[in-house]
Amino acid sequence: MSEQKLAAELRTEFGKGYARRARMANLIPAVIYGHGAEPIHVTLPAKATTLAVRTANALLSLDINGEGHLALVKDIQRDPVKQIIEHIDLLTVRQGEKVTVDVPVHLEGETAPGTVHNLELTVVSLEAEATHLPTAVEVNIEGRAAGEHIHASDLVLPKGTVLLTDAEALVVNISEAVEIAEETETEAAAEGAAEEAPAAEEAAAE
């Protein structure tokens, strides 16, 4: 994944009031931490940043007063209603440094006819180079039959990554499809029998 270049500005103000003013000025408050250094508080351009962080584990190349910083997006805080970004936590990284990231699992293909699949694990934890982070782990389920299971150990990992998730963890489960119509008919028949039973008992008593 290529790094996204953004211009950042140092900030010395904090608190909800400042954050609100920053958002009104189309800026996003952020903090950069890591490597034992003091946190760096900055603001980022809202539109460009929102586009840059659409992918998981986005790597940002920040220009802060002419000084370059590589940073990995670790946490994004959003407004629960509007879903606009309110704050971003960034982890400073170096070229070639190994980091731990959670990478989403993407499924490709369709299982065999008459089957359904359940994605039991939506992300897997990997160790990867900070400047070569995968955006997803692809899993091909084409033609998979009922009863088949895909575990973390079965995944084809992106080059240069190491699996940290438990190898035995279930990622995808393939099972037979159940006809909803059949279930409905069975339930209706059971309900009908239950309703008829008291009536039959009353008739017998008479």
PDB file of C-alpha atoms in Angstrom:
ATOM      1  CA  MET A   1       0.000   0.000   0.000  1.00  0.00           C
ATOM      2  CA  SER A   2       1.456   3.355  -1.021  1.00  0.00           C
ATOM      3  CA  GLU A   3       1.756   6.113   1.533  1.00  0.00           C
ATOM      4  CA  GLN A   4      -0.606   9.084   1.434  1.00  0.00           C
ATOM      5  CA  LYS A   5       1.045  12.506   1.585  1.00  0.00           C
ATOM      6  CA  LEU A   6      -0.567  15.156   3.767  1.00  0.00           C
ATOM      7  CA  ALA A   7       0.423  18.563   5.113  1.00  0.00           C
ATOM      8  CA  ALA A   8       0.007  18.800   8.888  1.00  0.00           C
ATOM      9  CA  GLU A   9       0.109  21.779  11.221  1.00  0.00           C
ATOM     10  CA  LEU A  10       1.306  21.787  14.821  1.00  0.00           C
ATOM     11  CA  ARG A  11      -1.331  22.742  17.391  1.00  0.00           C
ATOM     12  CA  THR A  12      -1.089  23.936  20.971  1.00  0.00           C
ATOM     13  CA  GLU A  13      -4.793  24.139  21.770  1.00  0.00           C
ATOM     14  CA  PHE A  14      -6.846  21.226  23.084  1.00  0.00           C
ATOM     15  CA  GLY A  15     -10.313  20.410  24.376  1.00  0.00           C
ATOM     16  CA  LYS A  16     -13.768  20.050  22.873  1.00  0.00           C
ATOM     17  CA  GLY A  17     -14.110  23.751  22.125  1.00  0.00           C
ATOM     18  CA  TYR A  18     -10.928  23.801  20.061  1.00  0.00           C
ATOM     19  CA  ALA A  19     -11.847  20.526  18.330  1.00  0.00           C
ATOM     20  CA  ARG A  20     -15.195  22.020  17.310  1.00  0.00           C
ATOM     21  CA  ARG A  21     -13.531  25.133  15.890  1.00  0.00           C
ATOM     22  CA  ALA A  22     -11.001  22.990  14.036  1.00  0.00           C
ATOM     23  CA  ARG A  23     -13.736  20.945  12.388  1.00  0.00           C
ATOM     24  CA  MET A  24     -15.547  24.138  11.367  1.00  0.00           C
ATOM     25  CA  ALA A  25     -12.292  25.156   9.657  1.00  0.00           C
ATOM     26  CA  ASN A  26     -12.199  21.786   7.827  1.00  0.00           C
ATOM     27  CA  LEU A  27      -9.377  20.459   9.994  1.00  0.00           C
ATOM     28  CA  ILE A  28      -9.086  17.204  11.951  1.00  0.00           C
ATOM     29  CA  PRO A  29      -7.202  17.117  15.279  1.00  0.00           C
ATOM     30  CA  ALA A  30      -4.674  14.278  15.520  1.00  0.00           C
ATOM     31  CA  VAL A  31      -1.867  13.061  17.759  1.00  0.00           C
ATOM     32  CA  ILE A  32       1.314  11.237  16.737  1.00  0.00           C
ATOM     33  CA  TYR A  33       3.012   8.985  19.293  1.00  0.00           C
ATOM     34  CA  GLY A  34       5.542   6.152  19.471  1.00  0.00           C
ATOM     35  CA  HIS A  35       9.253   5.290  19.766  1.00  0.00           C
ATOM     36  CA  GLY A  36       9.298   6.767  23.266  1.00  0.00           C
ATOM     37  CA  ALA A  37       9.053  10.335  21.967  1.00  0.00           C
ATOM     38  CA  GLU A  38       6.752  13.038  23.242  1.00  0.00           C
ATOM     39  CA  PRO A  39       3.382  13.032  21.463  1.00  0.00           C
ATOM     40  CA  ILE A  40       3.058  15.491  18.605  1.00  0.00           C
ATOM     41  CA  HIS A  41      -0.309  17.235  18.354  1.00  0.00           C
ATOM     42  CA  VAL A  42      -1.312  18.333  14.868  1.00  0.00           C
ATOM     43  CA  THR A  43      -4.266  19.154  12.644  1.00  0.00           C
ATOM     44  CA  LEU A  44      -4.840  17.545   9.255  1.00  0.00           C
ATOM     45  CA  PRO A  45      -6.857  18.723   6.224  1.00  0.00           C
ATOM     46  CA  ALA A  46     -10.283  17.128   6.600  1.00  0.00           C
ATOM     47  CA  LYS A  47     -11.123  16.261   2.986  1.00  0.00           C
ATOM     48  CA  ALA A  48      -7.710  14.859   1.998  1.00  0.00           C
ATOM     49  CA  THR A  49      -7.400  12.938   5.272  1.00  0.00           C
ATOM     50  CA  THR A  50     -10.857  11.402   5.009  1.00  0.00           C
ATOM     51  CA  LEU A  51      -9.966  10.095   1.539  1.00  0.00           C
ATOM     52  CA  ALA A  52      -6.557   8.859   2.702  1.00  0.00           C
ATOM     53  CA  VAL A  53      -7.890   6.774   5.602  1.00  0.00           C
ATOM     54  CA  ARG A  54     -10.644   4.951   3.707  1.00  0.00           C
ATOM     55  CA  THR A  55      -8.436   1.843   3.585  1.00  0.00           C
ATOM     56  CA  ALA A  56      -7.470  -0.117   6.684  1.00  0.00           C
ATOM     57  CA  ASN A  57      -4.071   0.627   8.264  1.00  0.00           C
ATOM     58  CA  ALA A  58      -3.475   3.696   6.111  1.00  0.00           C
ATOM     59  CA  LEU A  59       0.152   4.885   6.043  1.00  0.00           C
ATOM     60  CA  LEU A  60       0.516   8.668   6.037  1.00  0.00           C
ATOM     61  CA  SER A  61       3.540  10.698   4.978  1.00  0.00           C
ATOM     62  CA  LEU A  62       3.180  13.930   6.927  1.00  0.00           C
ATOM     63  CA  ASP A  63       4.913  17.227   6.263  1.00  0.00           C
ATOM     64  CA  ILE A  64       5.059  19.097   9.576  1.00  0.00           C
ATOM     65  CA  ASN A  65       6.692  22.485   9.094  1.00  0.00           C
ATOM     66  CA  GLY A  66       8.995  20.993   6.457  1.00  0.00           C
ATOM     67  CA  GLU A  67       9.880  17.934   8.561  1.00  0.00           C
ATOM     68  CA  GLY A  68       8.771  14.519   7.273  1.00  0.00           C
ATOM     69  CA  HIS A  69       7.027  11.934   9.451  1.00  0.00           C
ATOM     70  CA  LEU A  70       5.748   8.468   8.562  1.00  0.00           C
ATOM     71  CA  ALA A  71       2.726   7.496  10.604  1.00  0.00           C
ATOM     72  CA  LEU A  72       0.306   4.587  10.696  1.00  0.00           C
ATOM     73  CA  VAL A  73      -3.370   5.187  11.469  1.00  0.00           C
ATOM     74  CA  LYS A  74      -4.168   3.315  14.692  1.00  0.00           C
ATOM     75  CA  ASP A  75      -7.529   4.724  15.744  1.00  0.00           C
ATOM     76  CA  ILE A  76     -10.213   6.920  14.183  1.00  0.00           C
ATOM     77  CA  GLN A  77     -12.885   8.528  16.334  1.00  0.00           C
ATOM     78  CA  ARG A  78     -16.084   9.420  14.463  1.00  0.00           C
ATOM     79  CA  ASP A  79     -19.276  11.238  15.283  1.00  0.00           C
ATOM     80  CA  PRO A  80     -21.765   8.421  16.036  1.00  0.00           C
ATOM     81  CA  VAL A  81     -24.502  10.090  13.968  1.00  0.00           C
ATOM     82  CA  LYS A  82     -22.819  12.049  11.174  1.00  0.00           C
ATOM     83  CA  GLN A  83     -19.851   9.643  10.955  1.00  0.00           C
ATOM     84  CA  ILE A  84     -17.460  12.522  10.310  1.00  0.00           C
ATOM     85  CA  ILE A  85     -13.935  12.072  11.675  1.00  0.00           C
ATOM     86  CA  GLU A  86     -13.449  13.857  14.994  1.00  0.00           C
ATOM     87  CA  HIS A  87      -9.922  12.730  15.932  1.00  0.00           C
ATOM     88  CA  ILE A  88      -7.160  10.424  14.709  1.00  0.00           C
ATOM     89  CA  ASP A  89      -4.441   8.589  16.644  1.00  0.00           C
ATOM     90  CA  LEU A  90      -1.267   7.996  14.640  1.00  0.00           C
ATOM     91  CA  LEU A  91       1.710   5.736  15.359  1.00  0.00           C
ATOM     92  CA  THR A  92       5.072   6.954  14.112  1.00  0.00           C
ATOM     93  CA  VAL A  93       6.981   4.300  12.134  1.00  0.00           C
ATOM     94  CA  ARG A  94      10.260   3.914  10.254  1.00  0.00           C
ATOM     95  CA  GLN A  95      11.207   2.352   6.928  1.00  0.00           C
ATOM     96  CA  GLY A  96      11.574  -1.419   7.332  1.00  0.00           C
ATOM     97  CA  GLU A  97      10.087  -1.457  10.838  1.00  0.00           C
ATOM     98  CA  LYS A  98       7.839  -4.400  11.695  1.00  0.00           C
ATOM     99  CA  VAL A  99       4.412  -3.576  13.128  1.00  0.00           C
ATOM    100  CA  THR A 100       1.334  -5.537  14.177  1.00  0.00           C
ATOM    101  CA  VAL A 101      -1.859  -4.773  12.286  1.00  0.00           C
ATOM    102  CA  ASP A 102      -5.376  -6.187  11.982  1.00  0.00           C
ATOM    103  CA  VAL A 103      -6.140  -6.838   8.320  1.00  0.00           C
ATOM    104  CA  PRO A 104      -9.676  -7.418   6.984  1.00  0.00           C
ATOM    105  CA  VAL A 105     -10.572 -10.769   5.377  1.00  0.00           C
ATOM    106  CA  HIS A 106     -12.121 -10.508   1.893  1.00  0.00           C
ATOM    107  CA  LEU A 107     -13.919 -13.446   0.275  1.00  0.00           C
ATOM    108  CA  GLU A 108     -13.704 -14.243  -3.442  1.00  0.00           C
ATOM    109  CA  GLY A 109     -15.964 -16.532  -5.478  1.00  0.00           C
ATOM    110  CA  GLU A 110     -19.114 -18.499  -4.650  1.00  0.00           C
ATOM    111  CA  THR A 111     -19.494 -21.750  -2.741  1.00  0.00           C
ATOM    112  CA  ALA A 112     -21.039 -24.855  -4.332  1.00  0.00           C
ATOM    113  CA  PRO A 113     -24.771 -24.762  -5.186  1.00  0.00           C
ATOM    114  CA  GLY A 114     -27.012 -25.479  -2.211  1.00  0.00           C
ATOM    115  CA  THR A 115     -24.485 -24.176   0.304  1.00  0.00           C
ATOM    116  CA  VAL A 116     -23.942 -21.007   2.310  1.00  0.00           C
ATOM    117  CA  HIS A 117     -20.828 -19.574   3.894  1.00  0.00           C
ATOM    118  CA  ASN A 118     -20.331 -17.844   7.229  1.00  0.00           C
ATOM    119  CA  LEU A 119     -17.409 -15.494   7.716  1.00  0.00           C
ATOM    120  CA  GLU A 120     -16.480 -16.276  11.314  1.00  0.00           C
ATOM    121  CA  LEU A 121     -13.385 -14.056  11.477  1.00  0.00           C
ATOM    122  CA  THR A 122     -13.555 -10.665   9.777  1.00  0.00           C
ATOM    123  CA  VAL A 123      -9.939  -9.652  10.500  1.00  0.00           C
ATOM    124  CA  VAL A 124      -6.652 -11.438  11.135  1.00  0.00           C
ATOM    125  CA  SER A 125      -3.648 -10.109  13.004  1.00  0.00           C
ATOM    126  CA  LEU A 126      -0.410  -9.962  11.007  1.00  0.00           C
ATOM    127  CA  GLU A 127       3.135  -8.755  11.448  1.00  0.00           C
ATOM    128  CA  ALA A 128       4.266  -6.747   8.438  1.00  0.00           C
ATOM    129  CA  GLU A 129       6.669  -4.016   7.361  1.00  0.00           C
ATOM    130  CA  ALA A 130       5.209  -0.621   8.192  1.00  0.00           C
ATOM    131  CA  THR A 131       5.814   0.639   4.666  1.00  0.00           C
ATOM    132  CA  HIS A 132       4.396  -2.504   2.979  1.00  0.00           C
ATOM    133  CA  LEU A 133       1.136  -3.111   4.780  1.00  0.00           C
ATOM    134  CA  PRO A 134      -1.487  -5.314   3.097  1.00  0.00           C
ATOM    135  CA  THR A 135      -4.973  -3.858   2.712  1.00  0.00           C
ATOM    136  CA  ALA A 136      -6.694  -7.264   2.943  1.00  0.00           C
ATOM    137  CA  VAL A 137      -6.234 -11.039   3.053  1.00  0.00           C
ATOM    138  CA  GLU A 138      -8.058 -12.642   0.122  1.00  0.00           C
ATOM    139  CA  VAL A 139      -9.792 -16.003   0.644  1.00  0.00           C
ATOM    140  CA  ASN A 140     -11.070 -17.968  -2.368  1.00  0.00           C
ATOM    141  CA  ILE A 141     -14.240 -19.934  -1.549  1.00  0.00           C
ATOM    142  CA  GLU A 142     -15.129 -20.830  -5.149  1.00  0.00           C
ATOM    143  CA  GLY A 143     -16.823 -24.257  -5.309  1.00  0.00           C
ATOM    144  CA  ARG A 144     -16.333 -25.034  -1.633  1.00  0.00           C
ATOM    145  CA  ALA A 145     -18.644 -27.819  -0.430  1.00  0.00           C
ATOM    146  CA  ALA A 146     -20.776 -28.107   2.699  1.00  0.00           C
ATOM    147  CA  GLY A 147     -18.772 -29.232   5.704  1.00  0.00           C
ATOM    148  CA  GLU A 148     -15.565 -27.531   4.605  1.00  0.00           C
ATOM    149  CA  HIS A 149     -13.768 -25.201   6.994  1.00  0.00           C
ATOM    150  CA  ILE A 150     -11.078 -22.618   6.384  1.00  0.00           C
ATOM    151  CA  HIS A 151      -8.803 -21.923   9.329  1.00  0.00           C
ATOM    152  CA  ALA A 152      -6.277 -19.155   9.800  1.00  0.00           C
ATOM    153  CA  SER A 153      -3.485 -21.631   9.009  1.00  0.00           C
ATOM    154  CA  ASP A 154      -5.055 -22.190   5.557  1.00  0.00           C
ATOM    155  CA  LEU A 155      -4.815 -18.534   4.537  1.00  0.00           C
ATOM    156  CA  VAL A 156      -2.464 -17.455   1.762  1.00  0.00           C
ATOM    157  CA  LEU A 157      -0.767 -14.495   3.402  1.00  0.00           C
ATOM    158  CA  PRO A 158       0.536 -11.439   1.573  1.00  0.00           C
ATOM    159  CA  LYS A 159       4.267 -11.583   0.882  1.00  0.00           C
ATOM    160  CA  GLY A 160       6.470 -10.557   3.798  1.00  0.00           C
ATOM    161  CA  THR A 161       3.803 -11.001   6.481  1.00  0.00           C
ATOM    162  CA  VAL A 162       3.607 -13.355   9.467  1.00  0.00           C
ATOM    163  CA  LEU A 163       0.356 -14.693  10.952  1.00  0.00           C
ATOM    164  CA  LEU A 164      -0.186 -13.738  14.598  1.00  0.00           C
ATOM    165  CA  THR A 165      -3.788 -14.917  14.898  1.00  0.00           C
ATOM    166  CA  ASP A 166      -4.218 -18.414  16.359  1.00  0.00           C
ATOM    167  CA  ALA A 167      -3.587 -20.836  13.480  1.00  0.00           C
ATOM    168  CA  GLU A 168      -6.589 -22.954  14.528  1.00  0.00           C
ATOM    169  CA  ALA A 169      -9.011 -20.030  14.489  1.00  0.00           C
ATOM    170  CA  LEU A 170     -11.994 -20.674  12.195  1.00  0.00           C
ATOM    171  CA  VAL A 171     -12.210 -18.088   9.418  1.00  0.00           C
ATOM    172  CA  VAL A 172     -14.915 -19.444   7.083  1.00  0.00           C
ATOM    173  CA  ASN A 173     -17.495 -22.173   7.638  1.00  0.00           C
ATOM    174  CA  ILE A 174     -19.369 -23.776   4.692  1.00  0.00           C
ATOM    175  CA  SER A 175     -22.730 -25.422   5.385  1.00  0.00           C
ATOM    176  CA  GLU A 176     -25.817 -26.642   3.568  1.00  0.00           C
ATOM    177  CA  ALA A 177     -28.424 -24.037   2.721  1.00  0.00           C
ATOM    178  CA  VAL A 178     -31.713 -24.414   4.600  1.00  0.00           C
ATOM    179  CA  GLU A 179     -34.918 -23.684   2.724  1.00  0.00           C
ATOM    180  CA  ILE A 180     -36.867 -21.049   4.634  1.00  0.00           C
ATOM    181  CA  ALA A 181     -40.126 -22.203   3.047  1.00  0.00           C
ATOM    182  CA  GLU A 182     -39.657 -25.708   4.442  1.00  0.00           C
ATOM    183  CA  GLU A 183     -38.938 -24.330   7.897  1.00  0.00           C
ATOM    184  CA  THR A 184     -42.075 -22.156   7.741  1.00  0.00           C
ATOM    185  CA  GLU A 185     -44.259 -25.096   6.684  1.00  0.00           C
ATOM    186  CA  THR A 186     -42.861 -27.262   9.473  1.00  0.00           C
ATOM    187  CA  GLU A 187     -43.472 -24.554  12.056  1.00  0.00           C
ATOM    188  CA  ALA A 188     -47.011 -23.977  10.757  1.00  0.00           C
ATOM    189  CA  ALA A 189     -47.780 -27.702  10.925  1.00  0.00           C
ATOM    190  CA  ALA A 190     -46.465 -27.872  14.489  1.00  0.00           C
ATOM    191  CA  GLU A 191     -48.562 -24.873  15.524  1.00  0.00           C
ATOM    192  CA  GLY A 192     -51.635 -26.402  13.881  1.00  0.00           C
ATOM    193  CA  ALA A 193     -51.150 -29.679  15.724  1.00  0.00           C
ATOM    194  CA  ALA A 194     -50.735 -27.822  19.004  1.00  0.00           C
ATOM    195  CA  GLU A 195     -53.983 -25.927  18.447  1.00  0.00           C
ATOM    196  CA  GLU A 196     -55.897 -29.069  17.473  1.00  0.00           C
ATOM    197  CA  ALA A 197     -54.782 -31.055  20.518  1.00  0.00           C
ATOM    198  CA  PRO A 198     -56.852 -29.140  23.119  1.00  0.00           C
ATOM    199  CA  ALA A 199     -59.914 -29.258  20.831  1.00  0.00           C
ATOM    200  CA  ALA A 200     -59.580 -33.032  20.462  1.00  0.00           C
ATOM    201  CA  GLU A 201     -59.249 -33.418  24.224  1.00  0.00           C
ATOM    202  CA  GLU A 202     -62.398 -31.371  24.804  1.00  0.00           C
ATOM    203  CA  ALA A 203     -64.342 -33.422  22.233  1.00  0.00           C
ATOM    204  CA  ALA A 204     -63.235 -36.636  23.888  1.00  0.00           C
ATOM    205  CA  ALA A 205     -64.300 -35.334  27.278  1.00  0.00           C
ATOM    206  CA  GLU A 206     -67.795 -34.535  25.965  1.00  0.00           C
TER     207      GLU A 206
END
